[in-house]
PDB file of C-alpha atoms in Angstrom:
ATOM      1  CA  UNK S   9       0.144  -0.043   0.048  1.00  0.00           C
ATOM      2  CA  UNK S  10       1.157   3.251  -0.896  1.00  0.00           C
ATOM      3  CA  UNK S  11       1.954   5.412   1.997  1.00  0.00           C
ATOM      4  CA  UNK S  12      -0.623   8.143   0.941  1.00  0.00           C
ATOM      5  CA  UNK S  13      -3.187   5.487   1.640  1.00  0.00           C
ATOM      6  CA  UNK S  14      -1.715   5.126   5.338  1.00  0.00           C
ATOM      7  CA  UNK S  15      -1.398   9.186   5.396  1.00  0.00           C
ATOM      8  CA  UNK S  16      -5.415   9.580   5.303  1.00  0.00           C
ATOM      9  CA  UNK S  17      -6.075   6.818   7.802  1.00  0.00           C
ATOM     10  CA  UNK S  18      -7.169   9.445  10.701  1.00  0.00           C
ATOM     11  CA  UNK S  19      -9.454  11.637   8.577  1.00  0.00           C
ATOM     12  CA  UNK S  20     -12.931  11.421   9.236  1.00  0.00           C
ATOM     13  CA  UNK S  21     -14.793   8.635   7.329  1.00  0.00           C
ATOM     14  CA  UNK S  22     -16.531  10.556   4.676  1.00  0.00           C
ATOM     15  CA  UNK S  23     -12.998  12.463   3.905  1.00  0.00           C
ATOM     16  CA  UNK S  24     -10.986   9.661   4.069  1.00  0.00           C
ATOM     17  CA  UNK S  25     -13.168   7.360   1.895  1.00  0.00           C
ATOM     18  CA  UNK S  26     -13.273  10.068  -0.592  1.00  0.00           C
ATOM     19  CA  UNK S  27      -9.566  10.536  -0.915  1.00  0.00           C
ATOM     20  CA  UNK S  28      -9.146   6.290  -1.002  1.00  0.00           C
ATOM     21  CA  UNK S  29     -10.714   6.406  -4.101  1.00  0.00           C
ATOM     22  CA  UNK S  30      -7.315   8.007  -5.912  1.00  0.00           C
ATOM     23  CA  UNK S  31      -5.956   5.637  -8.150  1.00  0.00           C
ATOM     24  CA  UNK S  32      -2.678   3.977  -6.641  1.00  0.00           C
ATOM     25  CA  UNK S  33      -0.828   4.746  -9.866  1.00  0.00           C
ATOM     26  CA  UNK S  34      -1.030   8.511  -9.105  1.00  0.00           C
ATOM     27  CA  UNK S  35      -1.427   8.400  -5.335  1.00  0.00           C
ATOM     28  CA  UNK S  36       2.341   7.275  -5.650  1.00  0.00           C
ATOM     29  CA  UNK S  37       3.342  11.078  -6.570  1.00  0.00           C
ATOM     30  CA  UNK S  38       1.192  12.775  -3.936  1.00  0.00           C
ATOM     31  CA  UNK S  39       3.637  14.437  -1.493  1.00  0.00           C
ATOM     32  CA  UNK S  40       1.151  16.692   0.249  1.00  0.00           C
ATOM     33  CA  UNK S  41      -2.721  17.392   0.878  1.00  0.00           C
ATOM     34  CA  UNK S  42      -4.098  20.467   1.671  1.00  0.00           C
ATOM     35  CA  UNK S  43      -7.309  21.153   3.943  1.00  0.00           C
ATOM     36  CA  UNK S  44      -8.507  24.556   4.068  1.00  0.00           C
ATOM     37  CA  UNK S  45     -11.144  26.592   5.475  1.00  0.00           C
ATOM     38  CA  UNK S  46     -13.569  27.580   2.732  1.00  0.00           C
ATOM     39  CA  UNK S  47     -11.861  26.016   0.085  1.00  0.00           C
ATOM     40  CA  UNK S  48     -11.643  22.820  -2.242  1.00  0.00           C
ATOM     41  CA  UNK S  49      -9.114  20.230  -1.092  1.00  0.00           C
ATOM     42  CA  UNK S  50      -5.702  20.119  -3.066  1.00  0.00           C
ATOM     43  CA  UNK S  51      -3.295  18.151  -3.818  1.00  0.00           C
ATOM     44  CA  UNK S  52       0.426  18.581  -4.070  1.00  0.00           C
ATOM     45  CA  UNK S  53       2.618  16.877  -6.196  1.00  0.00           C
ATOM     46  CA  UNK S  54       6.120  17.271  -7.862  1.00  0.00           C
ATOM     47  CA  UNK S  55       4.505  18.808 -11.036  1.00  0.00           C
ATOM     48  CA  UNK S  56       2.284  21.496  -9.097  1.00  0.00           C
ATOM     49  CA  UNK S  57      -0.733  21.817  -7.063  1.00  0.00           C
ATOM     50  CA  UNK S  58      -4.220  20.028  -8.433  1.00  0.00           C
ATOM     51  CA  UNK S  59      -7.344  20.660  -7.165  1.00  0.00           C
ATOM     52  CA  UNK S  60      -8.649  16.551  -5.486  1.00  0.00           C
ATOM     53  CA  UNK S  61     -11.427  16.322  -7.486  1.00  0.00           C
ATOM     54  CA  UNK S  62      -9.720  16.903 -10.815  1.00  0.00           C
ATOM     55  CA  UNK S  63      -7.476  14.005 -10.245  1.00  0.00           C
ATOM     56  CA  UNK S  64      -8.348  10.281 -11.337  1.00  0.00           C
ATOM     57  CA  UNK S  65     -10.530   8.443  -9.390  1.00  0.00           C
ATOM     58  CA  UNK S  66     -11.879  11.522  -7.463  1.00  0.00           C
ATOM     59  CA  UNK S  67     -13.330  13.314 -10.338  1.00  0.00           C
ATOM     60  CA  UNK S  68     -16.828  15.093  -9.198  1.00  0.00           C
ATOM     61  CA  UNK S  69     -16.639  13.895  -5.525  1.00  0.00           C
ATOM     62  CA  UNK S  70     -18.563  16.535  -3.735  1.00  0.00           C
ATOM     63  CA  UNK S  71     -16.582  15.988  -0.372  1.00  0.00           C
ATOM     64  CA  UNK S  72     -13.740  17.225  -2.512  1.00  0.00           C
ATOM     65  CA  UNK S  73     -14.801  19.730  -5.086  1.00  0.00           C
ATOM     66  CA  UNK S  74     -16.975  21.729  -2.517  1.00  0.00           C
ATOM     67  CA  UNK S  75     -15.161  24.279  -0.441  1.00  0.00           C
ATOM     68  CA  UNK S  76     -14.378  22.811   2.925  1.00  0.00           C
ATOM     69  CA  UNK S  77     -16.728  24.368   5.925  1.00  0.00           C
ATOM     70  CA  UNK S  78     -14.884  25.524   8.742  1.00  0.00           C
ATOM     71  CA  UNK S  79     -16.461  23.179  11.189  1.00  0.00           C
ATOM     72  CA  UNK S  80     -15.668  20.075   9.227  1.00  0.00           C
ATOM     73  CA  UNK S  81     -11.729  21.377   9.172  1.00  0.00           C
ATOM     74  CA  UNK S  82     -11.664  21.610  12.925  1.00  0.00           C
ATOM     75  CA  UNK S  83     -13.340  17.993  12.717  1.00  0.00           C
ATOM     76  CA  UNK S  84     -10.595  16.996  10.639  1.00  0.00           C
ATOM     77  CA  UNK S  85      -7.995  18.678  13.023  1.00  0.00           C
ATOM     78  CA  UNK S  86      -9.003  16.893  16.072  1.00  0.00           C
ATOM     79  CA  UNK S  87      -9.295  13.433  14.063  1.00  0.00           C
ATOM     80  CA  UNK S  88      -5.800  13.893  13.229  1.00  0.00           C
ATOM     81  CA  UNK S  89      -4.384  14.422  16.385  1.00  0.00           C
ATOM     82  CA  UNK S  90      -6.373  11.154  17.491  1.00  0.00           C
ATOM     83  CA  UNK S  91      -8.810  13.343  19.466  1.00  0.00           C
ATOM     84  CA  UNK S  92      -6.363  14.433  22.311  1.00  0.00           C
ATOM     85  CA  UNK S  93      -4.865  17.811  21.159  1.00  0.00           C
ATOM     86  CA  UNK S  94      -2.992  18.293  24.192  1.00  0.00           C
ATOM     87  CA  UNK S  95      -1.056  15.363  23.466  1.00  0.00           C
ATOM     88  CA  UNK S  96       0.484  17.205  20.242  1.00  0.00           C
ATOM     89  CA  UNK S  97       0.601  20.477  22.093  1.00  0.00           C
ATOM     90  CA  UNK S  98       4.464  20.314  22.378  1.00  0.00           C
ATOM     91  CA  UNK S  99       4.973  20.260  18.991  1.00  0.00           C
ATOM     92  CA  UNK S 100       1.945  21.894  17.978  1.00  0.00           C
ATOM     93  CA  UNK S 101       3.853  24.859  19.471  1.00  0.00           C
ATOM     94  CA  UNK S 102       6.226  24.819  16.713  1.00  0.00           C
ATOM     95  CA  UNK S 103       3.102  24.724  13.939  1.00  0.00           C
ATOM     96  CA  UNK S 104       3.015  20.883  13.112  1.00  0.00           C
ATOM     97  CA  UNK S 105       2.407  17.524  14.590  1.00  0.00           C
ATOM     98  CA  UNK S 106       3.414  14.404  13.605  1.00  0.00           C
ATOM     99  CA  UNK S 107       1.241  11.128  12.716  1.00  0.00           C
ATOM    100  CA  UNK S 108       1.966   7.277  12.837  1.00  0.00           C
ATOM    101  CA  UNK S 109       4.503   6.245   9.888  1.00  0.00           C
ATOM    102  CA  UNK S 110       6.260   9.927  10.056  1.00  0.00           C
ATOM    103  CA  UNK S 111       3.361  11.889   8.309  1.00  0.00           C
ATOM    104  CA  UNK S 112       3.443  15.432   9.330  1.00  0.00           C
ATOM    105  CA  UNK S 113       0.830  17.635   9.422  1.00  0.00           C
ATOM    106  CA  UNK S 114       1.376  21.586   9.334  1.00  0.00           C
ATOM    107  CA  UNK S 115      -1.045  23.711  10.609  1.00  0.00           C
ATOM    108  CA  UNK S 116      -1.812  27.366  10.057  1.00  0.00           C
ATOM    109  CA  UNK S 117      -4.469  29.497  12.251  1.00  0.00           C
ATOM    110  CA  UNK S 118      -5.258  31.948  15.062  1.00  0.00           C
ATOM    111  CA  UNK S 119      -3.108  31.424  17.761  1.00  0.00           C
ATOM    112  CA  UNK S 120      -2.698  32.424  21.656  1.00  0.00           C
ATOM    113  CA  UNK S 121       0.557  33.282  22.570  1.00  0.00           C
ATOM    114  CA  UNK S 122       2.268  33.798  25.940  1.00  0.00           C
ATOM    115  CA  UNK S 123       5.503  35.946  26.573  1.00  0.00           C
ATOM    116  CA  UNK S 124       5.614  36.356  22.719  1.00  0.00           C
ATOM    117  CA  UNK S 125       5.613  32.775  22.083  1.00  0.00           C
ATOM    118  CA  UNK S 126       2.926  30.607  20.626  1.00  0.00           C
ATOM    119  CA  UNK S 127       1.005  28.527  23.311  1.00  0.00           C
ATOM    120  CA  UNK S 128      -1.826  27.004  21.374  1.00  0.00           C
ATOM    121  CA  UNK S 129      -4.021  27.348  18.802  1.00  0.00           C
ATOM    122  CA  UNK S 130      -7.501  29.096  18.708  1.00  0.00           C
ATOM    123  CA  UNK S 131      -8.824  27.820  15.423  1.00  0.00           C
ATOM    124  CA  UNK S 132      -7.345  25.861  12.987  1.00  0.00           C
ATOM    125  CA  UNK S 133      -7.592  27.547   9.358  1.00  0.00           C
ATOM    126  CA  UNK S 134      -5.390  25.505   7.279  1.00  0.00           C
ATOM    127  CA  UNK S 135      -3.885  21.609   7.685  1.00  0.00           C
ATOM    128  CA  UNK S 136      -1.083  20.328   5.373  1.00  0.00           C
ATOM    129  CA  UNK S 137      -0.733  17.027   5.485  1.00  0.00           C
ATOM    130  CA  UNK S 138       2.470  15.846   4.159  1.00  0.00           C
ATOM    131  CA  UNK S 139       3.139  12.156   3.023  1.00  0.00           C
ATOM    132  CA  UNK S 140       6.231  10.880   4.402  1.00  0.00           C
ATOM    133  CA  UNK S 141       7.926   8.325   1.874  1.00  0.00           C
ATOM    134  CA  UNK S 142      10.838   5.359   2.275  1.00  0.00           C
ATOM    135  CA  UNK S 143      12.994   5.703  -0.448  1.00  0.00           C
ATOM    136  CA  UNK S 144      16.679   5.116  -0.636  1.00  0.00           C
ATOM    137  CA  UNK S 145      18.086   7.878  -2.509  1.00  0.00           C
ATOM    138  CA  UNK S 146      21.310   7.814  -4.581  1.00  0.00           C
ATOM    139  CA  UNK S 147      24.334   9.133  -3.022  1.00  0.00           C
ATOM    140  CA  UNK S 148      26.839  10.358  -5.128  1.00  0.00           C
ATOM    141  CA  UNK S 149      30.253   8.942  -5.451  1.00  0.00           C
ATOM    142  CA  UNK S 150      31.690  12.292  -3.467  1.00  0.00           C
ATOM    143  CA  UNK S 151      29.432  11.413  -0.803  1.00  0.00           C
ATOM    144  CA  UNK S 152      30.076   7.920   0.222  1.00  0.00           C
ATOM    145  CA  UNK S 153      33.582   8.523  -0.242  1.00  0.00           C
ATOM    146  CA  UNK S 154      33.236  11.212   2.549  1.00  0.00           C
ATOM    147  CA  UNK S 155      30.997   9.002   4.775  1.00  0.00           C
ATOM    148  CA  UNK S 156      33.804   6.557   4.695  1.00  0.00           C
ATOM    149  CA  UNK S 157      36.626   8.775   5.272  1.00  0.00           C
ATOM    150  CA  UNK S 158      34.643   9.995   8.356  1.00  0.00           C
ATOM    151  CA  UNK S 159      33.806  13.609   9.145  1.00  0.00           C
ATOM    152  CA  UNK S 160      30.205  15.405   9.992  1.00  0.00           C
ATOM    153  CA  UNK S 161      28.277  15.715   6.877  1.00  0.00           C
ATOM    154  CA  UNK S 162      25.134  18.526   6.466  1.00  0.00           C
ATOM    155  CA  UNK S 163      22.312  18.189   4.520  1.00  0.00           C
ATOM    156  CA  UNK S 164      20.902  21.512   3.144  1.00  0.00           C
ATOM    157  CA  UNK S 165      17.594  22.177   1.268  1.00  0.00           C
ATOM    158  CA  UNK S 166      14.241  24.033   1.388  1.00  0.00           C
ATOM    159  CA  UNK S 167      10.886  22.388   2.612  1.00  0.00           C
ATOM    160  CA  UNK S 168      10.047  19.639   0.793  1.00  0.00           C
ATOM    161  CA  UNK S 169      13.277  18.771  -0.622  1.00  0.00           C
ATOM    162  CA  UNK S 170      13.350  15.540   0.769  1.00  0.00           C
ATOM    163  CA  UNK S 171      16.162  16.390   3.829  1.00  0.00           C
ATOM    164  CA  UNK S 172      14.654  13.676   5.968  1.00  0.00           C
ATOM    165  CA  UNK S 173      14.358  10.852   3.485  1.00  0.00           C
ATOM    166  CA  UNK S 174      18.002  11.696   2.683  1.00  0.00           C
ATOM    167  CA  UNK S 175      18.935  11.252   6.167  1.00  0.00           C
ATOM    168  CA  UNK S 176      17.243   7.860   6.310  1.00  0.00           C
ATOM    169  CA  UNK S 177      19.728   6.907   3.325  1.00  0.00           C
ATOM    170  CA  UNK S 178      23.131   8.130   5.176  1.00  0.00           C
ATOM    171  CA  UNK S 179      22.203   6.078   8.438  1.00  0.00           C
ATOM    172  CA  UNK S 180      21.199   2.972   6.838  1.00  0.00           C
ATOM    173  CA  UNK S 181      24.787   3.733   4.446  1.00  0.00           C
ATOM    174  CA  UNK S 182      26.731   4.316   7.745  1.00  0.00           C
ATOM    175  CA  UNK S 183      25.034   0.971   9.176  1.00  0.00           C
ATOM    176  CA  UNK S 184      26.052  -0.975   6.331  1.00  0.00           C
ATOM    177  CA  UNK S 185      29.699   0.281   6.374  1.00  0.00           C
ATOM    178  CA  UNK S 186      29.809  -0.971  10.470  1.00  0.00           C
ATOM    179  CA  UNK S 187      29.511   1.939  12.073  1.00  0.00           C
ATOM    180  CA  UNK S 188      27.287   2.605  15.110  1.00  0.00           C
ATOM    181  CA  UNK S 189      24.497   5.484  14.871  1.00  0.00           C
ATOM    182  CA  UNK S 190      22.309   7.089  17.105  1.00  0.00           C
ATOM    183  CA  UNK S 191      19.184   8.619  15.154  1.00  0.00           C
ATOM    184  CA  UNK S 192      17.634  11.172  17.383  1.00  0.00           C
ATOM    185  CA  UNK S 193      14.081  11.270  16.150  1.00  0.00           C
ATOM    186  CA  UNK S 194      12.446  14.387  17.942  1.00  0.00           C
ATOM    187  CA  UNK S 195       9.226  14.219  15.584  1.00  0.00           C
ATOM    188  CA  UNK S 196       8.922  10.623  14.486  1.00  0.00           C
ATOM    189  CA  UNK S 197       9.848  11.054  11.092  1.00  0.00           C
ATOM    190  CA  UNK S 198      13.189  10.023  10.662  1.00  0.00           C
ATOM    191  CA  UNK S 199      12.454   6.133  11.855  1.00  0.00           C
ATOM    192  CA  UNK S 200       8.433   5.995  12.609  1.00  0.00           C
ATOM    193  CA  UNK S 201       7.689   3.879  15.693  1.00  0.00           C
ATOM    194  CA  UNK S 202       4.689   2.932  17.543  1.00  0.00           C
ATOM    195  CA  UNK S 203       4.003   0.678  20.161  1.00  0.00           C
ATOM    196  CA  UNK S 204       4.109  -2.325  18.067  1.00  0.00           C
ATOM    197  CA  UNK S 205       7.566  -1.758  17.094  1.00  0.00           C
ATOM    198  CA  UNK S 206       9.290   0.385  13.945  1.00  0.00           C
ATOM    199  CA  UNK S 207       7.149   1.061  11.065  1.00  0.00           C
ATOM    200  CA  UNK S 208       9.798   0.578   8.596  1.00  0.00           C
ATOM    201  CA  UNK S 209      12.669  -1.840   9.360  1.00  0.00           C
ATOM    202  CA  UNK S 210      15.479   0.179  11.270  1.00  0.00           C
ATOM    203  CA  UNK S 211      19.160  -0.050  10.343  1.00  0.00           C
ATOM    204  CA  UNK S 212      21.284  -2.898  11.839  1.00  0.00           C
ATOM    205  CA  UNK S 213      23.757  -0.702  13.555  1.00  0.00           C
ATOM    206  CA  UNK S 214      21.383   2.195  15.003  1.00  0.00           C
ATOM    207  CA  UNK S 215      19.512   3.173  18.193  1.00  0.00           C
ATOM    208  CA  UNK S 216      16.566   5.588  17.802  1.00  0.00           C
ATOM    209  CA  UNK S 217      15.615   7.884  20.522  1.00  0.00           C
ATOM    210  CA  UNK S 218      12.107   9.653  19.229  1.00  0.00           C
ATOM    211  CA  UNK S 219      10.088  12.236  21.079  1.00  0.00           C
ATOM    212  CA  UNK S 220      12.905  14.243  23.002  1.00  0.00           C
ATOM    213  CA  UNK S 221      14.089  17.206  21.961  1.00  0.00           C
ATOM    214  CA  UNK S 222      17.165  17.286  20.251  1.00  0.00           C
ATOM    215  CA  UNK S 223      19.600  18.616  22.927  1.00  0.00           C
ATOM    216  CA  UNK S 224      18.349  16.394  25.170  1.00  0.00           C
ATOM    217  CA  UNK S 225      18.570  13.448  23.219  1.00  0.00           C
ATOM    218  CA  UNK S 226      21.900  14.228  22.375  1.00  0.00           C
ATOM    219  CA  UNK S 227      23.213  14.273  25.676  1.00  0.00           C
ATOM    220  CA  UNK S 228      21.506  11.106  26.379  1.00  0.00           C
ATOM    221  CA  UNK S 229      22.876   9.094  23.655  1.00  0.00           C
ATOM    222  CA  UNK S 230      26.365  10.160  24.526  1.00  0.00           C
ATOM    223  CA  UNK S 231      25.859   8.990  28.065  1.00  0.00           C
ATOM    224  CA  UNK S 232      24.258   5.688  27.498  1.00  0.00           C
ATOM    225  CA  UNK S 233      24.408   4.350  24.196  1.00  0.00           C
ATOM    226  CA  UNK S 234      28.231   5.048  22.755  1.00  0.00           C
ATOM    227  CA  UNK S 235      27.709   6.365  19.030  1.00  0.00           C
ATOM    228  CA  UNK S 236      29.995   7.027  16.795  1.00  0.00           C
ATOM    229  CA  UNK S 237      28.049   8.978  14.753  1.00  0.00           C
ATOM    230  CA  UNK S 238      24.625  10.902  15.871  1.00  0.00           C
ATOM    231  CA  UNK S 239      22.004  11.795  13.213  1.00  0.00           C
ATOM    232  CA  UNK S 240      19.200  14.231  13.500  1.00  0.00           C
ATOM    233  CA  UNK S 241      16.852  16.744  11.405  1.00  0.00           C
ATOM    234  CA  UNK S 242      16.559  19.950  10.823  1.00  0.00           C
ATOM    235  CA  UNK S 243      18.774  21.636  13.413  1.00  0.00           C
ATOM    236  CA  UNK S 244      17.596  24.678  15.161  1.00  0.00           C
ATOM    237  CA  UNK S 245      19.045  27.245  17.197  1.00  0.00           C
ATOM    238  CA  UNK S 246      21.814  27.500  20.159  1.00  0.00           C
ATOM    239  CA  UNK S 247      20.422  24.454  22.607  1.00  0.00           C
ATOM    240  CA  UNK S 248      20.972  22.498  19.541  1.00  0.00           C
ATOM    241  CA  UNK S 249      24.160  24.136  18.581  1.00  0.00           C
ATOM    242  CA  UNK S 250      25.473  23.462  22.285  1.00  0.00           C
ATOM    243  CA  UNK S 251      24.618  19.726  22.254  1.00  0.00           C
ATOM    244  CA  UNK S 252      26.299  19.165  18.802  1.00  0.00           C
ATOM    245  CA  UNK S 253      29.619  20.642  20.601  1.00  0.00           C
ATOM    246  CA  UNK S 254      29.192  18.827  23.474  1.00  0.00           C
ATOM    247  CA  UNK S 255      29.217  15.633  21.179  1.00  0.00           C
ATOM    248  CA  UNK S 256      32.232  16.933  19.017  1.00  0.00           C
ATOM    249  CA  UNK S 257      34.528  17.399  22.533  1.00  0.00           C
ATOM    250  CA  UNK S 258      32.977  13.691  23.142  1.00  0.00           C
ATOM    251  CA  UNK S 259      34.694  12.318  19.614  1.00  0.00           C
ATOM    252  CA  UNK S 260      31.559  11.677  18.089  1.00  0.00           C
ATOM    253  CA  UNK S 261      30.381  13.110  14.398  1.00  0.00           C
ATOM    254  CA  UNK S 262      27.069  14.315  13.324  1.00  0.00           C
ATOM    255  CA  UNK S 263      24.785  14.062  10.325  1.00  0.00           C
ATOM    256  CA  UNK S 264      22.629  16.633  10.737  1.00  0.00           C
ATOM    257  CA  UNK S 265      19.895  18.571   8.337  1.00  0.00           C
ATOM    258  CA  UNK S 266      18.958  22.176   8.323  1.00  0.00           C
ATOM    259  CA  UNK S 267      16.959  24.406   6.160  1.00  0.00           C
ATOM    260  CA  UNK S 268      18.512  26.779   3.414  1.00  0.00           C
ATOM    261  CA  UNK S 269      19.337  26.908  -0.017  1.00  0.00           C
ATOM    262  CA  UNK S 270      23.235  27.299  -0.084  1.00  0.00           C
ATOM    263  CA  UNK S 271      25.992  25.857   2.501  1.00  0.00           C
ATOM    264  CA  UNK S 272      28.005  28.991   2.117  1.00  0.00           C
ATOM    265  CA  UNK S 273      25.423  31.191   2.895  1.00  0.00           C
ATOM    266  CA  UNK S 274      24.318  29.004   5.996  1.00  0.00           C
ATOM    267  CA  UNK S 275      27.240  28.504   7.438  1.00  0.00           C
ATOM    268  CA  UNK S 276      27.366  32.449   7.858  1.00  0.00           C
ATOM    269  CA  UNK S 277      24.895  32.245  10.037  1.00  0.00           C
ATOM    270  CA  UNK S 278      26.387  32.594  13.908  1.00  0.00           C
ATOM    271  CA  UNK S 279      25.262  29.044  15.426  1.00  0.00           C
ATOM    272  CA  UNK S 280      26.773  27.242  12.112  1.00  0.00           C
ATOM    273  CA  UNK S 281      29.672  29.817  11.832  1.00  0.00           C
ATOM    274  CA  UNK S 282      30.936  28.618  15.125  1.00  0.00           C
ATOM    275  CA  UNK S 283      30.097  24.938  14.805  1.00  0.00           C
ATOM    276  CA  UNK S 284      31.993  25.142  11.251  1.00  0.00           C
ATOM    277  CA  UNK S 285      35.360  26.245  12.908  1.00  0.00           C
ATOM    278  CA  UNK S 286      35.183  23.532  14.988  1.00  0.00           C
ATOM    279  CA  UNK S 287      35.026  21.037  12.179  1.00  0.00           C
ATOM    280  CA  UNK S 288      31.634  19.688  13.069  1.00  0.00           C
ATOM    281  CA  UNK S 289      30.746  19.131   9.371  1.00  0.00           C
ATOM    282  CA  UNK S 290      33.176  18.357   6.516  1.00  0.00           C
ATOM    283  CA  UNK S 291      30.642  17.994   3.742  1.00  0.00           C
ATOM    284  CA  UNK S 292      27.794  19.609   2.875  1.00  0.00           C
ATOM    285  CA  UNK S 293      25.076  17.696   0.365  1.00  0.00           C
ATOM    286  CA  UNK S 294      23.013  20.551  -1.138  1.00  0.00           C
ATOM    287  CA  UNK S 295      19.679  18.939  -2.487  1.00  0.00           C
ATOM    288  CA  UNK S 296      17.718  20.259  -5.608  1.00  0.00           C
ATOM    289  CA  UNK S 297      14.536  21.423  -4.223  1.00  0.00           C
ATOM    290  CA  UNK S 298      10.909  19.964  -3.701  1.00  0.00           C
ATOM    291  CA  UNK S 299       9.845  19.172  -7.605  1.00  0.00           C
ATOM    292  CA  UNK S 300      12.441  16.558  -7.340  1.00  0.00           C
ATOM    293  CA  UNK S 301      12.957  15.721  -3.460  1.00  0.00           C
ATOM    294  CA  UNK S 302      15.859  13.875  -2.691  1.00  0.00           C
ATOM    295  CA  UNK S 303      17.783  14.723  -5.608  1.00  0.00           C
ATOM    296  CA  UNK S 304      21.677  16.132  -5.133  1.00  0.00           C
ATOM    297  CA  UNK S 305      22.380  19.326  -6.899  1.00  0.00           C
ATOM    298  CA  UNK S 306      25.826  19.451  -5.297  1.00  0.00           C
ATOM    299  CA  UNK S 307      28.366  18.107  -2.989  1.00  0.00           C
ATOM    300  CA  UNK S 308      31.032  20.181  -1.272  1.00  0.00           C
ATOM    301  CA  UNK S 309      33.693  20.371   1.302  1.00  0.00           C
ATOM    302  CA  UNK S 310      33.076  22.567   3.971  1.00  0.00           C
TER     303      UNK S 310
END
C-alpha cells in the first residue's frame, strides 16, 4: 500500500473514503494534501498543485470539490490529533504534529501567545498533510567517499526537498559500513515507531531516540549509547548547537539537516559558523528542491 493511503487513515470517514478512491498510480506521486477552511481539497505533487476533484478516480466527488466548511476542518484537526490535542501540544507550538508512519501535519490558524511565544491554536484554518515515503536516495560517489573517510555531513535544502528521506539513506549507508549510529528523531519522522515497533525496518547498527528535544536526546545518547555518529533532522538554535559541541568534544561525528538553499550562505549564520570553526561538518550535501525530492544538486567540502 502506498504511504498516501496510510497518511489519510485518521481523517474523518467521509473524507477518508473519498480520498481513498485516488488511483494508486497517481497516489504514488502525491507529496501533500492541503485542507483549508472555505476552500476545496488540493493535492500537492512534484508537478504542482492540483484540486483533488480533478485527480484520477476523484472526479466530481462533492466532498472534495466543494469548499470545506470551517467546522469540518476543525473535525479533521481533532481526528488527525487522535482526538487528543493535548498530546500534540509540544509539537503544535512549533506549527505541526506528526502522525504514525512519520507523516507530518503542518498547521496554520489563529494562535494564542504567552510571553511572545506560541502557546496554542484558538482555531485552525489550514492543515498541510505531508506524505512520508521510505525511499533510498541515490548517493553520489563523493558523498559515499566522505562518509567512509569520516567527518560530519550537513544536508541542506528547502522545505519538501527530501532532507529527511536523505538522512534515512545516510543512516542506512553508515550502518552498512558497520558504524554505530544513534538517530535522534524528535518528531518521529526519521524512523517512525509505534507501540508495536518500527513502521519500517531500522538499520542494523542503529539506535533511535524518539520524542525528545534534540539537545536532550543528544546528551542522552552520549551518556548511554556510545554512538560513533549521531544523526538528527532540522537543526535549530543555540541549544542544538551547544549539544553538538558537547558531542564533538566526546569524539562523535554528526549527520544533520537544516533548512537552506546554499551551504556557504548557511555557514554565515552565527550558530553554524561556530560549529564550522570546530570542524563539526566537513561535507555539505545541497538538495535540488521540492520538484525533485532527494536529488542531490551539489556535494562540497566545508
